[in-house]
mmCIF file with all atom_site columns, C-alpha atoms and ligand atoms in Angstrom:
data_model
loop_
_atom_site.group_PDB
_atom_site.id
_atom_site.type_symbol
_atom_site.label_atom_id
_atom_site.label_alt_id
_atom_site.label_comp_id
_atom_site.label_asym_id
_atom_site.label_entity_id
_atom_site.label_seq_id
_atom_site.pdbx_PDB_ins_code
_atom_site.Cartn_x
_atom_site.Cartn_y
_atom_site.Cartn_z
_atom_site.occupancy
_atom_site.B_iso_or_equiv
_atom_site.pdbx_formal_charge
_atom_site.auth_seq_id
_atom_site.auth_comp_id
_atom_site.auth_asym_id
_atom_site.auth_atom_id
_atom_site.pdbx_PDB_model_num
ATOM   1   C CA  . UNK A 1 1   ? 0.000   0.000  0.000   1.00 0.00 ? 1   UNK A CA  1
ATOM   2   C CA  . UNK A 1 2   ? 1.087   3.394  -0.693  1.00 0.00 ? 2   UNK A CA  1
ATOM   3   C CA  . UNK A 1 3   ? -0.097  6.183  1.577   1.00 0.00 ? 3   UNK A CA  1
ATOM   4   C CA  . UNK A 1 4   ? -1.357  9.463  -0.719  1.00 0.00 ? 4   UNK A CA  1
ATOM   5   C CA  . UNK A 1 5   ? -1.737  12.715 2.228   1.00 0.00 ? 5   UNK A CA  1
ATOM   6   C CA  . UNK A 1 6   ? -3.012  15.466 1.653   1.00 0.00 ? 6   UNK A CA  1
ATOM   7   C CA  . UNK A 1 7   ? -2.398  18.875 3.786   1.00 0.00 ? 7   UNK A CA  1
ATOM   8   C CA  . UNK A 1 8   ? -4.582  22.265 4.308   1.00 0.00 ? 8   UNK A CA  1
ATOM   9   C CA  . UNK A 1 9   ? -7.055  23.636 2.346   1.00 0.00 ? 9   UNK A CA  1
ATOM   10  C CA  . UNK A 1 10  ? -6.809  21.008 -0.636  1.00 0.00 ? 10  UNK A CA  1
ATOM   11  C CA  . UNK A 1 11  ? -10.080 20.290 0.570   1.00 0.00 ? 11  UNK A CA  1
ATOM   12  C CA  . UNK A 1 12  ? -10.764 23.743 -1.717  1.00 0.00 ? 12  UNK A CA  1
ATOM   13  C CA  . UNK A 1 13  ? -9.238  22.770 -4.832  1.00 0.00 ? 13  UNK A CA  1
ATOM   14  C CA  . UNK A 1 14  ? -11.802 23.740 -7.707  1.00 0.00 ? 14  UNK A CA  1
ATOM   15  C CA  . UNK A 1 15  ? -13.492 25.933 -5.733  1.00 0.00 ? 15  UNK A CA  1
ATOM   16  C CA  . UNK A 1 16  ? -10.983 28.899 -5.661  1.00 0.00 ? 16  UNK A CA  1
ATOM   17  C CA  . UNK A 1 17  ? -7.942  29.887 -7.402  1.00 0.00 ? 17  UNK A CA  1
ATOM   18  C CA  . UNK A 1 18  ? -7.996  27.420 -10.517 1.00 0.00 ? 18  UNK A CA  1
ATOM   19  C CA  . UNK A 1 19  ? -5.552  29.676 -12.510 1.00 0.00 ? 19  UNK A CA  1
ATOM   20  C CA  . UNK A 1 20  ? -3.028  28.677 -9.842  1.00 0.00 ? 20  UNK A CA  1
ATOM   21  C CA  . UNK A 1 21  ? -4.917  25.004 -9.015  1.00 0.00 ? 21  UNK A CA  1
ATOM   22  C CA  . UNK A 1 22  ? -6.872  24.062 -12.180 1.00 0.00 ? 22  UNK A CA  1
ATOM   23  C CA  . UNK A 1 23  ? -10.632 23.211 -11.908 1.00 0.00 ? 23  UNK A CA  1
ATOM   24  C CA  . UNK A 1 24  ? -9.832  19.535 -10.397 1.00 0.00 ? 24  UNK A CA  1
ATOM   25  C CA  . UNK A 1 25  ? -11.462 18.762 -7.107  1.00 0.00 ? 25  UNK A CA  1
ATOM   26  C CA  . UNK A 1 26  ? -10.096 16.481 -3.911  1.00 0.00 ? 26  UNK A CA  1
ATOM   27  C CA  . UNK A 1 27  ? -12.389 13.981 -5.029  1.00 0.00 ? 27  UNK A CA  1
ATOM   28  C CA  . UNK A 1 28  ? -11.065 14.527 -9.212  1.00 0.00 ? 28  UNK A CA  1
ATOM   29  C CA  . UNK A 1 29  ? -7.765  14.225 -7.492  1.00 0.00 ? 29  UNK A CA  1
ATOM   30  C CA  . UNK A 1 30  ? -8.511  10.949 -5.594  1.00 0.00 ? 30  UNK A CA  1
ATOM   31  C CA  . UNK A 1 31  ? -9.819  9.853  -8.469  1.00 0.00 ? 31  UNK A CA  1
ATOM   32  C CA  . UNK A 1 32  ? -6.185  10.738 -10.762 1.00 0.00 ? 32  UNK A CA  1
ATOM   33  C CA  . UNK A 1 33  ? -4.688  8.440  -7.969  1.00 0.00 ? 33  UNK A CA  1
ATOM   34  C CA  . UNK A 1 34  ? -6.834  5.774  -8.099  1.00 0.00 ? 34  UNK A CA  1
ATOM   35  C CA  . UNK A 1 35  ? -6.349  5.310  -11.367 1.00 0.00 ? 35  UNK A CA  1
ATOM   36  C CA  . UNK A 1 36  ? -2.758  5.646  -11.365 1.00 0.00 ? 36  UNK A CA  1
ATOM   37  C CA  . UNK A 1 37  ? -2.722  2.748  -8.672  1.00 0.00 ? 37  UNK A CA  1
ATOM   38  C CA  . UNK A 1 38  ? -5.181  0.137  -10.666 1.00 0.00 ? 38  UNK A CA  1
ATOM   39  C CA  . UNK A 1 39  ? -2.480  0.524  -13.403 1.00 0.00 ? 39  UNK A CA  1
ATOM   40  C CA  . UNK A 1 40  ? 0.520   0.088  -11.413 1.00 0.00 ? 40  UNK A CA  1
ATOM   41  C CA  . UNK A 1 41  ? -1.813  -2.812 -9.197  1.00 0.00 ? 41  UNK A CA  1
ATOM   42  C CA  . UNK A 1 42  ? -0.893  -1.082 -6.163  1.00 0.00 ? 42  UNK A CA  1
ATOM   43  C CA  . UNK A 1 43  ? -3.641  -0.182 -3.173  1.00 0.00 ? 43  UNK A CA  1
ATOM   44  C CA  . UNK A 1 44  ? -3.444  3.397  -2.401  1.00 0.00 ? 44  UNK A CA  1
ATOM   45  C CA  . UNK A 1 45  ? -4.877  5.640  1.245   1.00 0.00 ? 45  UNK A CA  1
ATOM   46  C CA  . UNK A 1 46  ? -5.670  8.634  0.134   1.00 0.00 ? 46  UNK A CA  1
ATOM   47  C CA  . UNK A 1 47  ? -6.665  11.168 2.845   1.00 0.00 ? 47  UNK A CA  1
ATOM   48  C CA  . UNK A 1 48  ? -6.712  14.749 2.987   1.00 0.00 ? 48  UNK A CA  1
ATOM   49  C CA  . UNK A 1 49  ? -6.885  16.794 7.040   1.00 0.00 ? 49  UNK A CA  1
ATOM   50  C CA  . UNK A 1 50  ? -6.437  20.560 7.544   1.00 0.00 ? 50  UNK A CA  1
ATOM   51  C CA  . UNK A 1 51  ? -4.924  19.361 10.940  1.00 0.00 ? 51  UNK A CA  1
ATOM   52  C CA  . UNK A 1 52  ? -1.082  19.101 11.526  1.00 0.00 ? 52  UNK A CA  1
ATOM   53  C CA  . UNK A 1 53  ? -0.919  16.779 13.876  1.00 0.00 ? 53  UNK A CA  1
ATOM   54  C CA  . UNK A 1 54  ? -3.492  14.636 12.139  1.00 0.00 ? 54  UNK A CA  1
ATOM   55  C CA  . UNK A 1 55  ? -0.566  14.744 9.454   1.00 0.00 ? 55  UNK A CA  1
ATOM   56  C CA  . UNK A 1 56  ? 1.850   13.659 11.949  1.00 0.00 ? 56  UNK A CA  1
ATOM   57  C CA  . UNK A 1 57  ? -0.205  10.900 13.338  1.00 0.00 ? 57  UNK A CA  1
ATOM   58  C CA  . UNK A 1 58  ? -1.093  9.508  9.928   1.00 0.00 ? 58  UNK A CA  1
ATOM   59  C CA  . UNK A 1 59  ? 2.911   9.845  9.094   1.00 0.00 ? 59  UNK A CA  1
ATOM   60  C CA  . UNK A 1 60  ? 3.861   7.460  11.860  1.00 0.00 ? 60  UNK A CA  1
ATOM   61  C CA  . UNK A 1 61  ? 0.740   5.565  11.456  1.00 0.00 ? 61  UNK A CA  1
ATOM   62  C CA  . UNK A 1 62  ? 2.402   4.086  7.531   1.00 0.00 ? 62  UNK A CA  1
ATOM   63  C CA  . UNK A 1 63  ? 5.318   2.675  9.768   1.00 0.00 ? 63  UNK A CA  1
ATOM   64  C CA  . UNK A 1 64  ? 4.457   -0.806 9.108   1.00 0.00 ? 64  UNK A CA  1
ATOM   65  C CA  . UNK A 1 65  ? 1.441   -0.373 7.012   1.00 0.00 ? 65  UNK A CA  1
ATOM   66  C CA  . UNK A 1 66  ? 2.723   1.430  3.807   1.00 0.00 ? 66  UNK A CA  1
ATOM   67  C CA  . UNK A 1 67  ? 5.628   0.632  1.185   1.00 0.00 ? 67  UNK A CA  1
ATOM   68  C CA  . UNK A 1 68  ? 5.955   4.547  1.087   1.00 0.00 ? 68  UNK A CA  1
ATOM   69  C CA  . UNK A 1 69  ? 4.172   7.660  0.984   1.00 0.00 ? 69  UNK A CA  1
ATOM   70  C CA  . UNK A 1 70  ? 2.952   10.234 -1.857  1.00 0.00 ? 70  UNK A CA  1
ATOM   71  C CA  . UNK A 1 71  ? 2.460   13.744 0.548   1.00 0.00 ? 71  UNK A CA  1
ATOM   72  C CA  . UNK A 1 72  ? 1.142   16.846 -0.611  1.00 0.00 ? 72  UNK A CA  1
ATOM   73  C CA  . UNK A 1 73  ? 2.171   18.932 2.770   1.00 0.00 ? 73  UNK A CA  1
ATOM   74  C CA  . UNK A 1 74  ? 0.423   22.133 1.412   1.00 0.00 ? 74  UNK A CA  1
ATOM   75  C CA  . UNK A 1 75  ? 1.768   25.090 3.155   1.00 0.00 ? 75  UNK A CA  1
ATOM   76  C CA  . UNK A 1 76  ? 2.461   22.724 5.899   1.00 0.00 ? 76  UNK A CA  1
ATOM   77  C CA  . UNK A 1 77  ? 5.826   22.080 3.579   1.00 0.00 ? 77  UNK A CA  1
ATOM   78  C CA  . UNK A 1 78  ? 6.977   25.671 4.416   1.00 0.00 ? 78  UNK A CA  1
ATOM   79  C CA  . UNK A 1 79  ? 6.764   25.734 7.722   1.00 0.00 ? 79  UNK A CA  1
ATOM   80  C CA  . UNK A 1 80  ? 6.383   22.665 9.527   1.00 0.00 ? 80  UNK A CA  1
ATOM   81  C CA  . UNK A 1 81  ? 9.495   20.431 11.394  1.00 0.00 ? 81  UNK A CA  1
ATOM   82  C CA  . UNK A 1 82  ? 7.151   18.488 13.040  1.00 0.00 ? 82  UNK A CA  1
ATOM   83  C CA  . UNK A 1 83  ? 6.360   17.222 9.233   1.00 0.00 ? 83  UNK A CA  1
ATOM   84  C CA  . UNK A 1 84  ? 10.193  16.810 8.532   1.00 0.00 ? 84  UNK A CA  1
ATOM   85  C CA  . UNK A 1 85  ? 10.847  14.747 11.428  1.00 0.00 ? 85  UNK A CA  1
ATOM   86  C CA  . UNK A 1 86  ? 7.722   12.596 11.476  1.00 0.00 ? 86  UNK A CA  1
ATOM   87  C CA  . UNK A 1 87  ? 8.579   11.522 7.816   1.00 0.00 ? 87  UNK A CA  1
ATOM   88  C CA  . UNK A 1 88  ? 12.468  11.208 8.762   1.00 0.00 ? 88  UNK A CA  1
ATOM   89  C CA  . UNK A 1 89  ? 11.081  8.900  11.442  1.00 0.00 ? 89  UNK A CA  1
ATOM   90  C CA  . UNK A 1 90  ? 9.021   6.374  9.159   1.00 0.00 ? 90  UNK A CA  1
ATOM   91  C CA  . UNK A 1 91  ? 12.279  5.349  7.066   1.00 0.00 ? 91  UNK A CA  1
ATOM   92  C CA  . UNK A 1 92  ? 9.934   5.405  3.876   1.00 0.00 ? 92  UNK A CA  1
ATOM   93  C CA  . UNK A 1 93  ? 10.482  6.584  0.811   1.00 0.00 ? 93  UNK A CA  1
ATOM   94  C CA  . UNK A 1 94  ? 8.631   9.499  0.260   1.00 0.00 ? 94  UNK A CA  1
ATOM   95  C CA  . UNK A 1 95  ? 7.582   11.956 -2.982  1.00 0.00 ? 95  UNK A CA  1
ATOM   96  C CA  . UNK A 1 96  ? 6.449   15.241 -2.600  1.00 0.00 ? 96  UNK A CA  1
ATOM   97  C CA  . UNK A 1 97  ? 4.209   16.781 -4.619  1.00 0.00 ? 97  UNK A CA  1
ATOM   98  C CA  . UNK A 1 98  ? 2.865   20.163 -5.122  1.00 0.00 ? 98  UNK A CA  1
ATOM   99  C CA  . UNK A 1 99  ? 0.137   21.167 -7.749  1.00 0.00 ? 99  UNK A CA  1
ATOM   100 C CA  . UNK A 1 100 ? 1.304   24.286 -8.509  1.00 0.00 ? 100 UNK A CA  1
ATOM   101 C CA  . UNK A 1 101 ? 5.264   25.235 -9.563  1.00 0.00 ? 101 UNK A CA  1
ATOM   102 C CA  . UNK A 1 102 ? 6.375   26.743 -6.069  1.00 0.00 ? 102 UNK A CA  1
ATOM   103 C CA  . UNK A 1 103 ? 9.578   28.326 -7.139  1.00 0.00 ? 103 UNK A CA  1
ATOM   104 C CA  . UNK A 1 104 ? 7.366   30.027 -9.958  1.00 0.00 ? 104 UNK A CA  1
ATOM   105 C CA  . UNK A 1 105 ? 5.705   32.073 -7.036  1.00 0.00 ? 105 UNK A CA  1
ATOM   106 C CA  . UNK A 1 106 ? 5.755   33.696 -3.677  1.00 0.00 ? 106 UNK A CA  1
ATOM   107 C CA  . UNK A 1 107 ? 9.813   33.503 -2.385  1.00 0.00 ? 107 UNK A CA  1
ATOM   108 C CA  . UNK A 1 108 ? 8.269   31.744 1.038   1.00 0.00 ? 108 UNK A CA  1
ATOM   109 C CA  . UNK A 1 109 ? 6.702   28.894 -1.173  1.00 0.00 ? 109 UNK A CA  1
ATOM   110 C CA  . UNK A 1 110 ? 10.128  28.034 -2.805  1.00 0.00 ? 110 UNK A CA  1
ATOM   111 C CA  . UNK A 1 111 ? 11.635  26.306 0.230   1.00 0.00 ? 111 UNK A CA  1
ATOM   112 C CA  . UNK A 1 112 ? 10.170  23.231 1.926   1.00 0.00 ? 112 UNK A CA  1
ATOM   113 C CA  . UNK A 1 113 ? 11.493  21.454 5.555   1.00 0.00 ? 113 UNK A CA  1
ATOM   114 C CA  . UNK A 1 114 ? 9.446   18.301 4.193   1.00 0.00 ? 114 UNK A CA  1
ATOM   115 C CA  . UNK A 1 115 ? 11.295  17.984 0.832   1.00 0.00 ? 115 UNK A CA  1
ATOM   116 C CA  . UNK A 1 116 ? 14.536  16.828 2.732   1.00 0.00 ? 116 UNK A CA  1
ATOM   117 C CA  . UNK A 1 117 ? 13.201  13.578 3.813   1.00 0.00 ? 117 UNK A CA  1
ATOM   118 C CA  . UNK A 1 118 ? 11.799  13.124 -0.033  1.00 0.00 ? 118 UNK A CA  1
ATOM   119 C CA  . UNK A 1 119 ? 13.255  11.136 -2.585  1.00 0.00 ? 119 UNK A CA  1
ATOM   120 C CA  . UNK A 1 120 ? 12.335  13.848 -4.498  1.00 0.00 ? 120 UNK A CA  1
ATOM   121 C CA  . UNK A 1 121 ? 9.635   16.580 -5.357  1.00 0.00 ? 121 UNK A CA  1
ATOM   122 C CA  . UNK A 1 122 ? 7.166   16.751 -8.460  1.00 0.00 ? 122 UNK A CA  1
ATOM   123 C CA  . UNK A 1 123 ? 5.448   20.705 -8.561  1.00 0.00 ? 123 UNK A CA  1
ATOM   124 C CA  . UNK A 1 124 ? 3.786   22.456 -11.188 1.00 0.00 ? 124 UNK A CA  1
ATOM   125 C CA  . UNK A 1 125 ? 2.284   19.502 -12.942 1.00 0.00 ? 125 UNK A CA  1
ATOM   126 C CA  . UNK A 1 126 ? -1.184  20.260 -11.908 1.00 0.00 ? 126 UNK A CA  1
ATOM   127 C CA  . UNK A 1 127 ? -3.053  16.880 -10.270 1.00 0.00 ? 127 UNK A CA  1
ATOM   128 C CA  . UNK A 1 128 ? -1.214  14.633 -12.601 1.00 0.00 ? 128 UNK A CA  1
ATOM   129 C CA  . UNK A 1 129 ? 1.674   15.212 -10.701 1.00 0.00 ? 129 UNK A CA  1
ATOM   130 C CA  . UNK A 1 130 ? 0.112   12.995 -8.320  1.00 0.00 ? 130 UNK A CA  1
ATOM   131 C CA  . UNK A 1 131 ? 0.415   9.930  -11.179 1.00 0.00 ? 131 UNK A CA  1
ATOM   132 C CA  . UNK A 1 132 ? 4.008   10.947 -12.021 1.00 0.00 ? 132 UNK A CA  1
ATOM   133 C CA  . UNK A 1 133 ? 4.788   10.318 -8.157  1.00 0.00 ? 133 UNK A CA  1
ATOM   134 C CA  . UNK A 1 134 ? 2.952   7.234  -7.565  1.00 0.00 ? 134 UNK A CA  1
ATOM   135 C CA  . UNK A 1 135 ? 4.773   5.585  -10.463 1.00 0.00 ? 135 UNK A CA  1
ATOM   136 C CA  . UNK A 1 136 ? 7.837   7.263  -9.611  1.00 0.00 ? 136 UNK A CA  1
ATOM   137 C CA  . UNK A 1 137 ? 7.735   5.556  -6.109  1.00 0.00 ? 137 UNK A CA  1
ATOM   138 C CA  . UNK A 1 138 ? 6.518   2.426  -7.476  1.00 0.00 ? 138 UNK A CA  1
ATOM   139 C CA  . UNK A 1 139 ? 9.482   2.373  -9.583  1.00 0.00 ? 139 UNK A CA  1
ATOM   140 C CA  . UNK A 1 140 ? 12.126  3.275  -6.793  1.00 0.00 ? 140 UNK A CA  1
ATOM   141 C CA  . UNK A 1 141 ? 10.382  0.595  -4.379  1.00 0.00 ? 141 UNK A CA  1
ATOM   142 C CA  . UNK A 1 142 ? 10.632  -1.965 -7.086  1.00 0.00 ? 142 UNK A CA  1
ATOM   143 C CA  . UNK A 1 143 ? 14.014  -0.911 -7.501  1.00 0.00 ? 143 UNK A CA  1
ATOM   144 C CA  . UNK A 1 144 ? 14.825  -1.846 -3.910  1.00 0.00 ? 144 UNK A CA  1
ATOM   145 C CA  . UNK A 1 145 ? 12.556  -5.149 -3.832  1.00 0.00 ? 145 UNK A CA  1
ATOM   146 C CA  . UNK A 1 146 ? 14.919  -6.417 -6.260  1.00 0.00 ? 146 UNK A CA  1
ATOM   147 C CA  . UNK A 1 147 ? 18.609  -5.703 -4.796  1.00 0.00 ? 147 UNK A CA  1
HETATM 148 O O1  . CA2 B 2 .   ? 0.762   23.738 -5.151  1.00 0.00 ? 1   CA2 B O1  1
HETATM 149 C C1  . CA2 B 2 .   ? 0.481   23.041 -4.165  1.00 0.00 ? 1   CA2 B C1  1
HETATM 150 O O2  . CA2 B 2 .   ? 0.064   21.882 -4.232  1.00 0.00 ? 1   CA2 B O2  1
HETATM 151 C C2  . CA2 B 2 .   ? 0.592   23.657 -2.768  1.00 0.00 ? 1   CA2 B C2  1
HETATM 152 O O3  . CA2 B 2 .   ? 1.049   22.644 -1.887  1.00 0.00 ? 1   CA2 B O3  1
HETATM 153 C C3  . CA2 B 2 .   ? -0.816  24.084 -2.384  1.00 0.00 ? 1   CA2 B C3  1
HETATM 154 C C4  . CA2 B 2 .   ? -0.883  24.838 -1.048  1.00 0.00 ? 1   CA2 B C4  1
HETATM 155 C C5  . CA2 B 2 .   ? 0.140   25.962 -1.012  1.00 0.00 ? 1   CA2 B C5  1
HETATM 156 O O4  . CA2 B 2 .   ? 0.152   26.564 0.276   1.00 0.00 ? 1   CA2 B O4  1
HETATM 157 C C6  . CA2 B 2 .   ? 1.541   25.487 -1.360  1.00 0.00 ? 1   CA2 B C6  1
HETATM 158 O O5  . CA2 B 2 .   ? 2.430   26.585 -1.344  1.00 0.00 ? 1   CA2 B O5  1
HETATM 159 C C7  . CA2 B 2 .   ? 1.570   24.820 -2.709  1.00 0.00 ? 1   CA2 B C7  1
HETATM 160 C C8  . CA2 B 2 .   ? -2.293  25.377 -0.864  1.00 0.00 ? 1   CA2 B C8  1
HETATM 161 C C9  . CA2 B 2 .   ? -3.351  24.292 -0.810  1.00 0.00 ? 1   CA2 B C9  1
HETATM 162 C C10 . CA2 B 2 .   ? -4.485  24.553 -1.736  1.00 0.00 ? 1   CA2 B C10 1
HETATM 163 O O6  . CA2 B 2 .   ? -5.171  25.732 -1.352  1.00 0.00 ? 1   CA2 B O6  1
HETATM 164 C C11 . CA2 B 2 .   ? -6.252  26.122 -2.081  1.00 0.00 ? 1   CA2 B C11 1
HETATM 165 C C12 . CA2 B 2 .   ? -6.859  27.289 -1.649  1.00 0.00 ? 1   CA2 B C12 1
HETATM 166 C C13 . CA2 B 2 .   ? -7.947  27.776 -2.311  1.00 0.00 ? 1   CA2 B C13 1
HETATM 167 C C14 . CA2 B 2 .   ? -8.449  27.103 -3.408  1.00 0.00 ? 1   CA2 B C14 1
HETATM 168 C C15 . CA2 B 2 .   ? -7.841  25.936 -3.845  1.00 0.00 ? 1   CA2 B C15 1
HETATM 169 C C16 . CA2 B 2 .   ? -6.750  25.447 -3.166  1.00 0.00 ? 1   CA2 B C16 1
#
């Protein structure tokens, strides 16, 4: 299983900002992953929470239960440690995404704590960013089955 999280406010997506987000909803994007999984044959948990420690909890919760994790921290990414180290903590391998291209915008968006325990980072892509991680994941996890 491979965990998909999702942090603040992506709960909006469609319903504000879709020059910057597109017109794709959370469930549009759940359903981008989905599909993504049922091609690779992989089970996904996709959740979203506007809470950080939810995040957190969930984060330690795929010790044991997930090959690795697809995260969307939101603005979480900028500004939380609590993030970094929870993820640092699980050992997974980890993607993060962002819809949008942060270092195309605001100077605070460009950095993120939570990229550091990433394998890497996949922004600006819109939702099918979300695909391009999952199968980028898959890939690096198969990788590792096999050595
Ligand atoms: O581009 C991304 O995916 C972000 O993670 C989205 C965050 C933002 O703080 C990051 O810098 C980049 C924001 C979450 C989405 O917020 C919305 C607000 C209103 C309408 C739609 C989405």
């Amino acid at each position: 299983m491979i965990a998909v999280l999702n942090g603040p406010n992506l709960n909006m997506l469609g319903m504000r900002q879709p020059e910057i987000y597109g017109h794709a909803t959370l469930d549009d994007l759940e359903q981008v992953c989905i599909q993504a999984a049922e091609q690779l044959d992989v089970a996904i948990d996709f959740r979203q929470t506007n809470v950080e420690g939810e995040l957190v909890s969930w984060i330690q919760e795929c010790r044991g239960r997930a090959r690795g994790i697809v995260i969307n921290p939101a603005a979480y990414g900028h500004t939380s440690i609590a993030l970094l180290d929870a993820l640092l903590a699980t050992g997974l391998p980890t993607v993060e995404v962002h819809i949008s291209n942060i270092h195309r915008r605001d100077a605070f968006r460009h950095h993120t704590y939570t990229s550091q325990a990433a394998i890497g980072v996949i922004c600006g892509f819109g939702v099918r960013g979300y695909a391009m991680a999952l199968r980028a994941l898959y890939d690096m996890i198969e990788d590792e089955d096999e050595r």
